[in-house]
mmCIF file of C-alpha atoms in Angstrom:
data_model
loop_
_atom_site.group_PDB
_atom_site.id
_atom_site.type_symbol
_atom_site.label_atom_id
_atom_site.label_comp_id
_atom_site.label_asym_id
_atom_site.label_seq_id
_atom_site.Cartn_x
_atom_site.Cartn_y
_atom_site.Cartn_z
ATOM 1 C CA MET A 657 59.832 5.933 38.111
ATOM 2 C CA SER A 658 55.774 4.730 39.133
ATOM 3 C CA SER A 659 54.723 6.893 42.224
ATOM 4 C CA ARG A 660 54.665 4.377 44.453
ATOM 5 C CA ALA A 661 58.250 3.811 44.371
ATOM 6 C CA SER A 662 58.930 7.847 44.379
ATOM 7 C CA SER A 663 56.448 7.784 47.795
ATOM 8 C CA ALA A 664 58.965 5.229 49.383
ATOM 9 C CA ARG A 665 61.960 7.373 48.502
ATOM 10 C CA VAL A 666 60.341 10.250 49.804
ATOM 11 C CA ARG A 667 59.414 8.370 53.047
ATOM 12 C CA ALA A 668 62.930 6.578 53.438
ATOM 13 C CA VAL A 669 64.212 9.935 52.797
ATOM 14 C CA ALA A 670 62.300 11.823 55.544
ATOM 15 C CA LEU A 671 62.908 8.973 58.060
ATOM 16 C CA ALA A 672 66.559 9.245 57.224
ATOM 17 C CA LEU A 673 66.219 13.103 58.131
ATOM 18 C CA LEU A 674 64.314 12.425 61.469
ATOM 19 C CA ALA A 675 67.452 9.992 62.151
ATOM 20 C CA LEU A 676 69.389 12.628 61.841
ATOM 21 C CA CYS A 677 67.631 14.767 63.695
ATOM 22 C CA ALA A 678 67.365 12.647 66.282
ATOM 23 C CA ALA A 679 70.858 11.814 66.450
ATOM 24 C CA ALA A 680 71.525 15.662 66.416
ATOM 25 C CA ALA A 681 69.862 16.235 69.219
ATOM 26 C CA ALA A 682 70.880 13.942 71.314
ATOM 27 C CA ALA A 683 74.721 15.187 70.900
ATOM 28 C CA THR A 684 76.054 17.517 72.370
ATOM 29 C CA GLU A 685 77.980 19.862 70.238
ATOM 30 C CA PRO A 686 81.633 20.490 70.303
ATOM 31 C CA GLY A 687 82.095 24.090 72.049
ATOM 32 C CA ARG A 688 78.771 24.312 74.042
ATOM 33 C CA PRO A 689 78.191 24.418 77.411
ATOM 34 C CA VAL A 690 76.723 20.460 78.664
ATOM 35 C CA THR A 691 72.831 22.041 79.891
ATOM 36 C CA ILE A 692 71.729 19.273 82.917
ATOM 37 C CA GLY A 693 67.874 20.157 83.658
ATOM 38 C CA VAL A 694 66.411 19.481 87.258
ATOM 39 C CA SER A 695 62.848 18.377 88.098
ATOM 40 C CA TRP A 696 62.141 18.752 91.718
ATOM 41 C CA SER A 697 59.531 17.110 93.459
ATOM 42 C CA HIS A 698 58.538 19.433 95.735
ATOM 43 C CA PHE A 699 61.590 22.360 96.481
ATOM 44 C CA GLN A 700 59.941 24.202 99.276
ATOM 45 C CA GLU A 701 61.613 21.796 101.781
ATOM 46 C CA GLU A 702 64.494 22.472 103.102
ATOM 47 C CA ARG A 703 67.388 20.252 102.315
ATOM 48 C CA TRP A 704 66.450 20.195 98.428
ATOM 49 C CA LYS A 705 67.991 23.625 98.643
ATOM 50 C CA ILE A 706 71.198 22.040 100.004
ATOM 51 C CA ASP A 707 71.102 19.474 97.449
ATOM 52 C CA GLU A 708 70.593 22.135 94.490
ATOM 53 C CA ALA A 709 73.895 24.209 96.022
ATOM 54 C CA GLY A 710 76.142 21.375 95.698
ATOM 55 C CA LEU A 711 74.943 20.544 92.346
ATOM 56 C CA VAL A 712 74.435 23.844 90.706
ATOM 57 C CA GLY A 713 78.120 24.627 92.122
ATOM 58 C CA ALA A 714 79.683 21.463 90.828
ATOM 59 C CA LEU A 715 78.578 22.474 87.456
ATOM 60 C CA ARG A 716 79.625 25.841 87.467
ATOM 61 C CA GLU A 717 82.969 24.460 87.934
ATOM 62 C CA ARG A 718 82.993 22.302 84.748
ATOM 63 C CA GLY A 719 81.228 25.471 83.076
ATOM 64 C CA ALA A 720 78.120 23.772 82.677
ATOM 65 C CA ARG A 721 74.400 24.862 82.121
ATOM 66 C CA TYR A 722 72.051 24.958 85.118
ATOM 67 C CA LEU A 723 68.092 24.340 84.228
ATOM 68 C CA SER A 724 65.673 23.449 87.241
ATOM 69 C CA ALA A 725 62.230 22.973 87.818
ATOM 70 C CA ASP A 726 59.710 22.354 90.688
ATOM 71 C CA ALA A 727 56.855 20.368 90.577
ATOM 72 C CA GLN A 728 55.315 21.779 93.270
ATOM 73 C CA SER A 729 53.880 18.164 95.219
ATOM 74 C CA SER A 730 51.907 18.092 91.749
ATOM 75 C CA ALA A 731 52.285 14.211 89.293
ATOM 76 C CA GLU A 732 50.994 16.565 86.402
ATOM 77 C CA LYS A 733 52.983 19.423 86.924
ATOM 78 C CA GLN A 734 56.282 17.368 86.511
ATOM 79 C CA LEU A 735 55.309 15.356 83.959
ATOM 80 C CA ALA A 736 54.902 18.647 81.587
ATOM 81 C CA ASP A 737 58.323 19.916 83.390
ATOM 82 C CA VAL A 738 60.470 16.925 82.429
ATOM 83 C CA GLU A 739 58.821 17.796 78.725
ATOM 84 C CA ASN A 740 59.755 21.264 78.967
ATOM 85 C CA LEU A 741 62.967 21.010 80.488
ATOM 86 C CA ILE A 742 63.579 18.436 77.068
ATOM 87 C CA THR A 743 62.513 20.825 75.014
ATOM 88 C CA ARG A 744 64.566 23.092 76.763
ATOM 89 C CA GLY A 745 67.505 21.735 75.377
ATOM 90 C CA ALA A 746 68.375 19.605 78.248
ATOM 91 C CA ASP A 747 71.233 17.154 78.028
ATOM 92 C CA VAL A 748 70.923 14.930 80.447
ATOM 93 C CA LEU A 749 67.911 14.948 83.146
ATOM 94 C CA VAL A 750 67.890 14.357 86.702
ATOM 95 C CA VAL A 751 64.699 13.871 88.279
ATOM 96 C CA VAL A 752 64.001 14.108 92.199
ATOM 97 C CA ALA A 753 60.348 11.650 91.182
ATOM 98 C CA HIS A 754 57.074 12.863 92.867
ATOM 99 C CA ASP A 755 55.684 9.563 91.839
ATOM 100 C CA PRO A 756 57.327 7.598 89.723
ATOM 101 C CA SER A 757 54.745 5.424 88.199
ATOM 102 C CA ALA A 758 54.020 9.149 86.361
ATOM 103 C CA LEU A 759 56.514 9.462 84.594
ATOM 104 C CA ALA A 760 56.207 7.224 81.322
ATOM 105 C CA PRO A 761 55.229 9.962 78.657
ATOM 106 C CA ALA A 762 58.618 12.312 79.272
ATOM 107 C CA LEU A 763 60.538 9.205 80.272
ATOM 108 C CA ALA A 764 59.783 8.032 77.004
ATOM 109 C CA ARG A 765 60.456 11.380 75.182
ATOM 110 C CA ALA A 766 63.816 10.919 76.929
ATOM 111 C CA ARG A 767 64.673 7.699 75.873
ATOM 112 C CA ALA A 768 63.437 8.259 71.963
ATOM 113 C CA ALA A 769 65.700 11.506 71.829
ATOM 114 C CA ARG A 770 68.850 9.469 73.317
ATOM 115 C CA ILE A 771 69.219 12.284 77.105
ATOM 116 C CA PRO A 772 69.969 10.363 80.139
ATOM 117 C CA VAL A 773 68.197 10.490 82.916
ATOM 118 C CA ILE A 774 69.110 10.264 86.799
ATOM 119 C CA ALA A 775 66.573 9.410 89.516
ATOM 120 C CA TYR A 776 67.857 11.638 92.374
ATOM 121 C CA ASP A 777 67.031 10.361 95.500
ATOM 122 C CA ARG A 778 63.423 9.256 94.601
ATOM 123 C CA LEU A 779 64.068 5.527 92.824
ATOM 124 C CA ILE A 780 62.413 5.412 89.118
ATOM 125 C CA GLU A 781 62.348 1.498 88.190
ATOM 126 C CA ALA A 782 62.916 1.487 84.854
ATOM 127 C CA PRO A 783 66.964 -0.159 83.731
ATOM 128 C CA ASP A 784 67.695 2.623 81.502
ATOM 129 C CA VAL A 785 67.605 5.418 84.662
ATOM 130 C CA PHE A 786 70.379 5.699 86.644
ATOM 131 C CA TYR A 787 69.529 5.543 90.134
ATOM 132 C CA LEU A 788 71.339 7.768 92.477
ATOM 133 C CA SER A 789 70.656 7.786 96.301
ATOM 134 C CA PHE A 790 71.686 7.383 99.716
ATOM 135 C CA ASP A 791 71.065 3.526 100.765
ATOM 136 C CA ASN A 792 67.767 3.963 102.191
ATOM 137 C CA ARG A 793 67.681 0.741 103.440
ATOM 138 C CA ARG A 794 70.527 1.268 105.724
ATOM 139 C CA VAL A 795 69.252 4.761 106.857
ATOM 140 C CA GLY A 796 66.233 2.427 108.010
ATOM 141 C CA ARG A 797 68.096 0.225 110.020
ATOM 142 C CA ILE A 798 70.280 2.865 111.783
ATOM 143 C CA GLN A 799 67.189 4.561 112.755
ATOM 144 C CA ALA A 800 65.992 1.402 114.537
ATOM 145 C CA GLU A 801 69.070 0.576 116.016
ATOM 146 C CA GLN A 802 69.854 4.013 117.466
ATOM 147 C CA LEU A 803 66.021 3.560 118.817
ATOM 148 C CA LEU A 804 66.546 -0.129 120.386
ATOM 149 C CA ALA A 805 69.279 1.104 122.573
ATOM 150 C CA VAL A 806 67.395 3.297 124.283
ATOM 151 C CA ALA A 807 64.035 1.815 123.796
ATOM 152 C CA PRO A 808 64.577 -2.478 123.589
ATOM 153 C CA ARG A 809 60.864 -2.205 124.865
ATOM 154 C CA GLY A 810 58.104 -1.039 125.214
ATOM 155 C CA ARG A 811 54.875 1.070 122.661
ATOM 156 C CA TYR A 812 56.278 2.173 119.428
ATOM 157 C CA ALA A 813 54.916 3.789 116.275
ATOM 158 C CA PHE A 814 55.885 4.284 112.873
ATOM 159 C CA ILE A 815 55.693 7.442 110.915
ATOM 160 C CA LYS A 816 56.594 6.711 107.476
ATOM 161 C CA GLY A 817 56.785 8.656 104.200
ATOM 162 C CA ALA A 818 54.202 8.848 101.368
ATOM 163 C CA PRO A 819 52.532 5.832 100.243
ATOM 164 C CA GLU A 820 53.793 6.453 96.401
ATOM 165 C CA ASP A 821 57.406 7.039 97.180
ATOM 166 C CA PRO A 822 60.005 4.217 96.688
ATOM 167 C CA ASN A 823 61.817 5.467 99.369
ATOM 168 C CA SER A 824 59.139 4.981 102.264
ATOM 169 C CA GLU A 825 59.412 1.108 101.549
ATOM 170 C CA PHE A 826 62.859 1.273 101.405
ATOM 171 C CA VAL A 827 63.405 2.953 105.058
ATOM 172 C CA HIS A 828 60.574 0.716 106.700
ATOM 173 C CA ALA A 829 62.219 -2.094 105.403
ATOM 174 C CA GLY A 830 64.959 -1.080 107.338
ATOM 175 C CA GLN A 831 63.486 -0.575 110.326
ATOM 176 C CA LEU A 832 62.507 -3.812 110.105
ATOM 177 C CA ASP A 833 65.430 -5.506 109.218
ATOM 178 C CA VAL A 834 66.135 -4.362 113.231
ATOM 179 C CA LEU A 835 63.285 -4.264 115.222
ATOM 180 C CA ARG A 836 60.678 -7.565 113.284
ATOM 181 C CA PRO A 837 62.872 -9.982 116.244
ATOM 182 C CA ALA A 838 62.134 -8.006 118.948
ATOM 183 C CA ILE A 839 58.225 -7.371 117.364
ATOM 184 C CA ALA A 840 57.952 -11.766 117.149
ATOM 185 C CA ALA A 841 58.579 -11.990 120.339
ATOM 186 C CA LYS A 842 56.348 -9.544 121.516
ATOM 187 C CA ARG A 843 59.117 -6.364 123.318
ATOM 188 C CA ILE A 844 57.824 -4.652 121.632
ATOM 189 C CA GLU A 845 54.166 -3.768 120.392
ATOM 190 C CA VAL A 846 53.117 -1.552 117.373
ATOM 191 C CA VAL A 847 50.633 0.544 118.552
ATOM 192 C CA GLY A 848 50.503 2.897 115.041
ATOM 193 C CA ASP A 849 52.097 2.563 111.729
ATOM 194 C CA GLN A 850 51.135 4.663 108.917
ATOM 195 C CA TYR A 851 52.452 6.493 106.225
ATOM 196 C CA VAL A 852 52.196 10.823 105.547
ATOM 197 C CA ASP A 853 50.888 12.167 102.822
ATOM 198 C CA ARG A 854 54.099 14.342 100.474
ATOM 199 C CA TRP A 855 55.870 13.487 103.992
ATOM 200 C CA LEU A 856 53.956 16.900 104.983
ATOM 201 C CA PRO A 857 55.182 17.684 108.701
ATOM 202 C CA GLU A 858 52.021 19.470 109.156
ATOM 203 C CA VAL A 859 50.635 15.457 108.675
ATOM 204 C CA ALA A 860 52.943 13.873 110.648
ATOM 205 C CA GLN A 861 51.799 15.730 113.869
ATOM 206 C CA ARG A 862 47.605 14.408 113.362
ATOM 207 C CA VAL A 863 48.275 11.868 112.798
ATOM 208 C CA MET A 864 50.761 11.116 115.614
ATOM 209 C CA GLU A 865 47.688 13.110 117.637
ATOM 210 C CA GLN A 866 45.232 10.414 116.425
ATOM 211 C CA ILE A 867 48.103 7.514 117.350
ATOM 212 C CA LEU A 868 48.619 8.800 120.686
ATOM 213 C CA THR A 869 44.122 9.248 121.047
ATOM 214 C CA ARG A 870 44.250 5.424 120.299
ATOM 215 C CA ALA A 871 46.929 4.138 122.681
ATOM 216 C CA GLY A 872 46.086 6.091 125.101
ATOM 217 C CA GLY A 873 48.735 8.093 125.379
ATOM 218 C CA ARG A 874 51.539 5.783 125.981
ATOM 219 C CA ILE A 875 53.731 5.582 123.901
ATOM 220 C CA ASP A 876 57.921 4.389 123.845
ATOM 221 C CA ALA A 877 59.344 5.066 120.480
ATOM 222 C CA VAL A 878 58.509 6.857 117.507
ATOM 223 C CA VAL A 879 60.100 5.196 114.343
ATOM 224 C CA CYS A 880 60.214 8.274 112.330
ATOM 225 C CA SER A 881 60.827 8.121 108.472
ATOM 226 C CA ASN A 882 62.469 11.883 108.069
ATOM 227 C CA ASP A 883 63.662 14.965 110.417
ATOM 228 C CA GLY A 884 60.454 17.106 108.328
ATOM 229 C CA MET A 885 58.008 15.078 109.524
ATOM 230 C CA ALA A 886 60.007 14.620 112.813
ATOM 231 C CA GLY A 887 58.955 18.051 113.777
ATOM 232 C CA GLY A 888 55.551 17.830 113.670
ATOM 233 C CA VAL A 889 55.981 14.213 115.691
ATOM 234 C CA ALA A 890 57.798 16.259 118.076
ATOM 235 C CA ALA A 891 55.184 18.953 118.872
ATOM 236 C CA ALA A 892 52.151 16.521 119.305
ATOM 237 C CA LEU A 893 54.284 14.859 121.628
ATOM 238 C CA ALA A 894 55.216 18.045 123.339
ATOM 239 C CA ALA A 895 51.771 18.466 123.301
ATOM 240 C CA ALA A 896 50.790 15.330 124.875
ATOM 241 C CA GLY A 897 53.033 15.908 127.887
ATOM 242 C CA LEU A 898 55.476 13.286 126.290
ATOM 243 C CA SER A 899 58.849 15.510 124.688
ATOM 244 C CA GLY A 900 61.914 12.958 124.752
ATOM 245 C CA VAL A 901 59.981 10.624 124.273
ATOM 246 C CA PRO A 902 62.865 8.313 121.332
ATOM 247 C CA LEU A 903 62.047 9.839 118.069
ATOM 248 C CA SER A 904 64.538 8.908 114.743
ATOM 249 C CA GLY A 905 64.442 11.631 111.455
ATOM 250 C CA GLN A 906 66.973 11.418 108.316
ATOM 251 C CA ASP A 907 68.601 14.476 106.794
ATOM 252 C CA GLY A 908 69.949 16.147 109.361
ATOM 253 C CA ASP A 909 67.740 19.061 109.095
ATOM 254 C CA ARG A 910 68.531 22.454 111.855
ATOM 255 C CA ALA A 911 65.756 21.884 113.264
ATOM 256 C CA ALA A 912 66.177 18.308 113.940
ATOM 257 C CA LEU A 913 70.152 18.664 114.752
ATOM 258 C CA ASN A 914 68.578 21.098 117.443
ATOM 259 C CA ARG A 915 66.257 19.055 118.674
ATOM 260 C CA ILE A 916 68.677 16.642 119.497
ATOM 261 C CA ALA A 917 70.625 19.010 121.426
ATOM 262 C CA LEU A 918 68.048 19.536 123.260
ATOM 263 C CA GLY A 919 67.004 15.976 124.515
ATOM 264 C CA ARG A 920 63.185 16.337 121.743
ATOM 265 C CA GLN A 921 65.171 14.021 118.852
ATOM 266 C CA THR A 922 67.358 11.163 119.431
ATOM 267 C CA ILE A 923 68.596 10.823 116.465
ATOM 268 C CA SER A 924 68.501 12.008 112.885
ATOM 269 C CA VAL A 925 70.259 10.056 109.821
ATOM 270 C CA TRP A 926 72.344 12.997 107.764
ATOM 271 C CA LYS A 927 72.684 12.269 104.406
ATOM 272 C CA ASP A 928 75.201 14.841 103.513
ATOM 273 C CA SER A 929 73.054 16.692 100.560
ATOM 274 C CA ARG A 930 75.658 18.749 98.954
ATOM 275 C CA ALA A 931 78.101 15.133 98.482
ATOM 276 C CA LEU A 932 74.756 14.085 96.359
ATOM 277 C CA GLY A 933 74.173 17.157 94.619
ATOM 278 C CA ARG A 934 78.116 17.271 93.523
ATOM 279 C CA ALA A 935 77.506 13.156 92.194
ATOM 280 C CA ALA A 936 74.789 14.630 90.468
ATOM 281 C CA ALA A 937 76.505 16.570 88.233
ATOM 282 C CA GLU A 938 79.518 14.166 88.011
ATOM 283 C CA VAL A 939 77.253 11.667 86.761
ATOM 284 C CA GLY A 940 75.469 13.837 84.889
ATOM 285 C CA LEU A 941 78.268 15.134 82.958
ATOM 286 C CA ALA A 942 79.537 11.546 82.201
ATOM 287 C CA LEU A 943 77.437 10.932 80.747
ATOM 288 C CA ALA A 944 76.470 13.241 78.493
ATOM 289 C CA GLY A 945 80.013 12.916 77.250
ATOM 290 C CA GLY A 946 78.497 9.392 76.182
ATOM 291 C CA ALA A 947 79.559 7.641 79.219
ATOM 292 C CA ARG A 948 78.325 4.127 79.339
ATOM 293 C CA PRO A 949 76.499 4.054 82.867
ATOM 294 C CA GLU A 950 78.624 0.870 84.103
ATOM 295 C CA GLN A 951 81.548 3.284 83.482
ATOM 296 C CA ILE A 952 80.455 5.320 86.193
ATOM 297 C CA ALA A 953 83.227 5.691 89.462
ATOM 298 C CA GLY A 954 81.036 3.427 91.834
ATOM 299 C CA VAL A 955 78.275 2.019 90.700
ATOM 300 C CA GLN A 956 76.701 -1.373 91.294
ATOM 301 C CA THR A 957 73.456 -2.929 90.070
ATOM 302 C CA PHE A 958 70.396 -2.059 92.350
ATOM 303 C CA THR A 959 67.464 -4.016 91.804
ATOM 304 C CA THR A 960 64.307 -2.610 92.280
ATOM 305 C CA PRO A 961 61.602 -3.959 94.256
ATOM 306 C CA ARG A 962 59.681 -4.810 91.661
ATOM 307 C CA GLY A 963 62.769 -6.914 90.185
ATOM 308 C CA VAL A 964 63.904 -4.598 88.104
ATOM 309 C CA SER A 965 67.890 -4.511 87.422
ATOM 310 C CA VAL A 966 69.354 -0.800 87.609
ATOM 311 C CA PRO A 967 72.636 0.903 87.685
ATOM 312 C CA ALA A 968 73.149 2.894 91.245
ATOM 313 C CA ARG A 969 75.591 5.278 92.863
ATOM 314 C CA LEU A 970 74.412 4.407 96.783
ATOM 315 C CA LEU A 971 76.151 7.323 99.187
ATOM 316 C CA GLU A 972 76.424 5.850 102.953
ATOM 317 C CA PRO A 973 74.840 7.722 105.052
ATOM 318 C CA ILE A 974 75.660 8.733 108.599
ATOM 319 C CA ALA A 975 74.114 8.574 112.038
ATOM 320 C CA ILE A 976 74.062 11.698 114.193
ATOM 321 C CA THR A 977 73.304 12.174 118.697
ATOM 322 C CA ARG A 978 74.270 14.285 120.589
ATOM 323 C CA GLU A 979 77.218 12.274 121.489
ATOM 324 C CA ASN A 980 78.817 13.671 117.705
ATOM 325 C CA LEU A 981 76.877 16.488 116.732
ATOM 326 C CA GLU A 982 80.067 18.081 116.747
ATOM 327 C CA ARG A 983 80.133 15.742 113.065
ATOM 328 C CA VAL A 984 77.690 18.539 111.117
ATOM 329 C CA ILE A 985 79.363 21.286 113.135
ATOM 330 C CA GLU A 986 82.903 20.605 111.670
ATOM 331 C CA ALA A 987 81.445 20.097 108.272
ATOM 332 C CA GLY A 988 80.414 23.265 108.067
ATOM 333 C CA TRP A 989 76.799 21.411 107.585
ATOM 334 C CA ALA A 990 75.334 23.568 110.254
ATOM 335 C CA SER A 991 76.796 26.640 112.361
ATOM 336 C CA ARG A 992 76.991 25.698 116.355
ATOM 337 C CA GLU A 993 74.943 28.326 117.506
ATOM 338 C CA SER A 994 72.020 26.936 115.917
ATOM 339 C CA VAL A 995 72.117 23.327 116.953
ATOM 340 C CA CYS A 996 72.935 24.362 120.199
ATOM 341 C CA ARG A 997 70.005 27.132 120.597
ATOM 342 C CA GLY A 998 68.585 26.986 123.397
ATOM 343 C CA VAL A 999 70.748 24.503 124.933
ATOM 344 C CA ALA A 1000 71.036 24.952 128.612
ATOM 345 C CA PRO A 1001 75.121 25.133 129.514
ATOM 346 C CA GLY A 1002 76.945 22.599 131.739
ATOM 347 C CA PRO A 1003 77.619 19.371 131.859
ATOM 348 C CA GLN A 1004 74.490 17.558 130.634
ATOM 349 C CA ALA A 1005 74.843 19.674 127.705
ATOM 350 C CA PRO A 1006 76.136 17.732 124.312
ATOM 351 C CA PRO A 1007 79.600 17.665 123.900
ATOM 352 C CA ALA A 1008 79.491 20.001 120.887
ATOM 353 C CA CYS A 1009 77.083 22.856 123.053
ATOM 354 C CA ARG A 1010 79.107 22.568 126.293
ATOM 355 C CA ALA A 1011 82.471 25.035 125.038
ATOM 356 C CA ARG A 1012 80.136 27.854 123.204
#
């Protein structure tokens, strides 16, 4: 046999062995528990701990393993975290993306190893990544509908999320679906429209203070995209003597529910993240078992802002106002004590806080 033929055969054998290794890595070994690896963008936010509890509980019920890493709002760390989760044996990756555009190298490695990836609550625009979230455009519509009902005209400000997070655009698009006609008719004047770095409450507070300064302290409603930022906005409004100005949020944070009871926030769009966590476990285990994305219960095709079609499952959000605070209490999401803390008893109190 010639040395050229011998070298070709060695290369062929090596390639075959590499292919077998990749297939073995991609398959879940019989008898070995499925491992779900989760990369959190910034785990210190209250809601992610609730998501994790739902996810971990569902995995334990099914005998699966849970690995996690916290990127601490760093795109570079998240890239390393995802690659480390792959190295540690994750069969499925669940990623709360800090900056989706920075994840391409890790996604390429997962793709090569045939490891399914779930974009959890934050979109990753790749056709082979499963998108699991709430209907975030619907979130924005609900926020705007509630504010428009109590402030049909006047001076509005938009406090949007992180500019690199696609959810910021989805929520804001929903807000404009509702408010655009009133803006065009000049019933609403937009006096502020700003993104907030990393959705941070302290940044939202500074942004709101700046808007109030430019607007001469005159504001009629604040369309704020989540509850964490709404806390900062509420603090800025209170400092300016404007506590009680109509204000929106989302997530159903305990502090926000209490602000609603106290009359300092109008609405929180409740996304029961326990349900989203359980859904992540269900979808992850199905994908690990060989199910195709189109076979997942409740799947739909979602078209991203860039026109990419991705498989998705979107849960329905719920508007929480002072009139239906009982709903989150009955669901075990928040205690009556935490919701009603500081609320004066009497007929002016929200229904959930009258009988204590």
